[in-house]
Coordinates of C-alpha atoms in Angstrom, one line a residue:
M1 CA 12.9 -18.5 -16.0
L2 CA 9.3 -18.7 -14.9
V3 CA 8.9 -18.7 -11.1
F4 CA 5.9 -20.4 -9.6
V5 CA 4.5 -18.7 -6.5
K6 CA 1.7 -19.5 -4.1
L7 CA 0.3 -17.3 -1.4
D8 CA 1.7 -19.6 1.3
D9 CA 5.1 -19.1 -0.2
L10 CA 5.2 -15.4 0.5
V11 CA 7.1 -14.0 3.5
I12 CA 4.7 -12.6 6.0
P13 CA 6.9 -11.1 8.7
D14 CA 5.8 -11.7 12.3
T15 CA 7.5 -9.1 14.5
P16 CA 6.1 -6.9 17.3
A17 CA 6.2 -3.9 14.9
C18 CA 4.3 -5.8 12.3
R19 CA 1.7 -7.0 14.7
G20 CA 1.3 -3.5 16.1
A21 CA 1.0 -2.0 12.6
L22 CA -1.8 -4.5 11.8
E23 CA -3.5 -3.7 15.0
L24 CA -3.3 0.0 14.4
A25 CA -4.7 -0.4 10.9
G26 CA -7.5 -2.6 12.1
R27 CA -8.4 -0.1 14.8
Y28 CA -8.8 2.9 12.4
H29 CA -9.3 1.5 8.9
S30 CA -12.6 0.4 7.5
P31 CA -12.7 -3.3 6.6
S32 CA -12.3 -2.3 2.9
L33 CA -9.2 -0.2 3.6
L34 CA -7.7 -2.8 5.9
N35 CA -8.0 -5.5 3.3
H36 CA -6.6 -3.1 0.7
S37 CA -3.5 -2.6 2.9
I38 CA -3.0 -6.3 3.4
R39 CA -3.4 -6.9 -0.3
A40 CA -0.9 -4.2 -1.0
Y41 CA 1.7 -6.0 1.0
L42 CA 0.9 -9.4 -0.6
W43 CA 0.9 -8.1 -4.2
A44 CA 4.3 -6.5 -3.4
A45 CA 5.7 -9.6 -1.9
A46 CA 4.5 -11.8 -4.8
Y47 CA 5.9 -9.4 -7.4
A48 CA 9.2 -9.3 -5.6
Q49 CA 9.4 -13.1 -5.4
V50 CA 8.6 -13.5 -9.1
N51 CA 11.1 -10.9 -10.1
G52 CA 13.9 -11.7 -7.7
I53 CA 13.7 -8.3 -5.8
A54 CA 15.2 -8.5 -2.3
F55 CA 13.4 -6.3 0.2
D56 CA 13.1 -5.6 4.0
A57 CA 9.8 -7.5 4.8
E58 CA 9.2 -5.8 8.1
L59 CA 9.7 -2.3 6.7
L60 CA 7.5 -3.0 3.7
Y61 CA 4.8 -4.7 5.9
V62 CA 4.6 -1.8 8.4
S63 CA 4.6 0.7 5.5
A64 CA 1.8 -1.1 3.7
M65 CA -0.4 -1.3 6.8
L66 CA -0.1 2.4 7.4
H67 CA 0.2 3.9 3.9
D68 CA -3.4 5.1 3.8
I69 CA -3.8 6.0 7.5
G70 CA -3.8 9.6 6.5
L71 CA -7.2 9.1 4.8
V72 CA -9.0 8.2 8.1
A73 CA -10.7 11.0 10.0
E74 CA -8.5 10.7 13.1
F75 CA -5.3 11.2 11.1
D76 CA -6.5 13.3 8.2
S77 CA -4.6 16.6 7.7
H78 CA -6.0 19.8 6.2
T79 CA -2.5 21.1 5.6
V80 CA -0.4 18.3 4.1
P81 CA -1.2 15.6 1.5
Y82 CA -2.5 12.4 3.0
E83 CA 0.6 10.4 2.2
E84 CA 2.7 12.9 4.2
A85 CA 0.3 12.7 7.1
G86 CA 0.6 8.9 6.9
G87 CA 4.3 9.2 6.9
H88 CA 4.2 11.2 10.1
V89 CA 2.0 8.6 11.8
A90 CA 4.4 5.9 10.7
W91 CA 7.4 7.8 12.0
A92 CA 5.7 8.1 15.4
F93 CA 4.6 4.5 15.4
A94 CA 8.1 3.3 14.5
A95 CA 9.6 5.4 17.3
G96 CA 7.2 3.7 19.8
A97 CA 8.3 0.3 18.3
G98 CA 11.9 1.1 19.1
W99 CA 13.2 1.6 15.6
S100 CA 16.2 3.8 14.9
P101 CA 15.6 7.3 13.6
E102 CA 16.9 6.2 10.2
R103 CA 14.5 3.3 10.1
R104 CA 11.6 5.5 11.2
S105 CA 12.4 7.9 8.4
R106 CA 12.5 5.0 5.9
A107 CA 9.0 4.0 6.8
A108 CA 7.8 7.6 6.3
E109 CA 9.7 7.8 3.0
V110 CA 8.2 4.6 1.7
I111 CA 4.7 5.8 2.5
V112 CA 5.2 9.2 0.9
R113 CA 6.7 7.6 -2.2
H114 CA 3.8 5.2 -2.8
M115 CA 2.1 8.1 -4.5
W116 CA 5.0 8.8 -6.9
D117 CA 4.6 7.9 -10.6
E118 CA 7.6 5.6 -10.3
V119 CA 10.2 4.7 -7.6
P120 CA 13.5 3.3 -8.8
V121 CA 13.9 -0.3 -7.5
A122 CA 17.7 0.0 -7.1
E123 CA 17.3 3.2 -5.0
D124 CA 14.4 2.1 -2.9
P125 CA 13.1 -1.5 -3.3
E126 CA 10.4 -1.1 -0.6
G127 CA 9.2 2.2 -2.1
H128 CA 9.2 0.7 -5.5
L129 CA 7.2 -2.3 -4.4
L130 CA 4.6 -0.3 -2.5
E131 CA 4.1 2.2 -5.3
L132 CA 3.6 -0.7 -7.7
S133 CA 1.3 -2.8 -5.5
T134 CA -1.0 0.0 -4.4
G135 CA -1.5 0.9 -8.0
M136 CA -2.3 -2.7 -8.8
D137 CA -4.9 -2.8 -6.1
I138 CA -6.6 0.5 -6.7
S139 CA -6.5 0.9 -10.5
G140 CA -5.6 -2.6 -11.7
R141 CA -2.4 -1.5 -13.3
R142 CA -0.1 -4.5 -14.2
T143 CA -2.1 -7.0 -12.2
E144 CA -1.3 -9.6 -14.9
E145 CA 2.2 -9.6 -13.5
I146 CA 0.9 -11.3 -10.4
P147 CA 0.5 -15.1 -10.9
A148 CA -3.2 -15.9 -11.5
E149 CA -3.3 -18.4 -8.6
V150 CA -1.9 -15.8 -6.2
R151 CA -4.5 -13.3 -7.4
R152 CA -7.3 -15.8 -6.7
E153 CA -6.0 -16.8 -3.3
V154 CA -5.4 -13.2 -2.1
L155 CA -8.9 -12.0 -3.3
E156 CA -10.5 -15.0 -1.6
R157 CA -8.8 -14.5 1.8
H158 CA -8.9 -10.7 1.7
P159 CA -11.9 -9.7 -0.4
R160 CA -12.2 -6.2 -2.0
L161 CA -15.5 -5.4 -0.3
A162 CA -16.3 -1.7 -1.1
I163 CA -12.7 -0.5 -1.7
A164 CA -13.4 0.9 -5.2
K165 CA -16.3 3.1 -4.0
E166 CA -14.7 4.0 -0.7
F167 CA -11.3 4.9 -2.2
A168 CA -12.9 6.9 -5.0
V169 CA -14.7 9.0 -2.4
C170 CA -11.6 9.4 -0.3
I171 CA -9.3 10.4 -3.2
S172 CA -11.9 12.8 -4.6
E173 CA -12.3 14.5 -1.2
Q174 CA -8.5 14.8 -0.7
G175 CA -8.1 16.2 -4.3
A176 CA -10.8 18.8 -3.7
R177 CA -9.2 20.0 -0.5
K178 CA -5.6 19.8 -1.7
P179 CA -5.7 20.2 -5.5
E180 CA -1.9 20.6 -5.8
S181 CA -1.3 17.3 -4.1
F182 CA -0.7 14.0 -5.9
A183 CA -4.4 13.1 -5.0
G184 CA -5.5 16.3 -6.8
R185 CA -3.4 15.5 -9.8
F186 CA -4.6 11.9 -9.9
V187 CA -8.2 13.0 -9.8
A188 CA -7.6 15.5 -12.6
G189 CA -5.8 12.7 -14.6
G190 CA -8.7 10.3 -14.5
I191 CA -8.0 8.0 -11.6
L192 CA -11.8 7.6 -10.9
D193 CA -12.3 6.0 -14.4
R194 CA -9.3 3.7 -13.8
I195 CA -10.7 2.7 -10.4
A196 CA -14.1 1.9 -12.0
R197 CA -12.4 -0.3 -14.7
N198 CA -10.2 -2.2 -12.3
P199 CA -10.0 -5.8 -13.6
L200 CA -9.8 -7.1 -10.0
D201 CA -13.4 -6.0 -9.6
A202 CA -14.6 -7.8 -12.8

């Protein structure tokens, strides 16, 4: 059964934690990286609605806002992969937001797993959705599974700006410093070419 979805139909959670995560992302991310984080949530929410996937909107939103925070200078780590650094930031943020230890760990887990090749939806719907949506936004993988009208509206409201160039630089730098990380493997596997061919930038 075909499901018709518009941007305004998507669940955008409005909780103190969500507002705080957006503020944190806005404080430290570049405009391109901030828009990417917002789009990552919106692609995930749209895909979930089309495919009937139930998810924790607050958990996914906070994780989406903070999933790349480990790329910024203030939170970059020279000892762990950037997604793990971002997971630590999310855990600390969630503790300040009053989340339970289990929920803090879930936010960190979702962020770490967004770099996996695949996250089983039955095991971790939020991790599955963030892994899928970040891949959509960075490399254009499976973007045809987002309704065309939603793609248009999202790109109009949250334009891509310089995300392709900026992310290519970030992932290359991470890969060079941490060649055994997912970033290093992605660079070796041709992610820069996929970024350059992203249909969302056509």
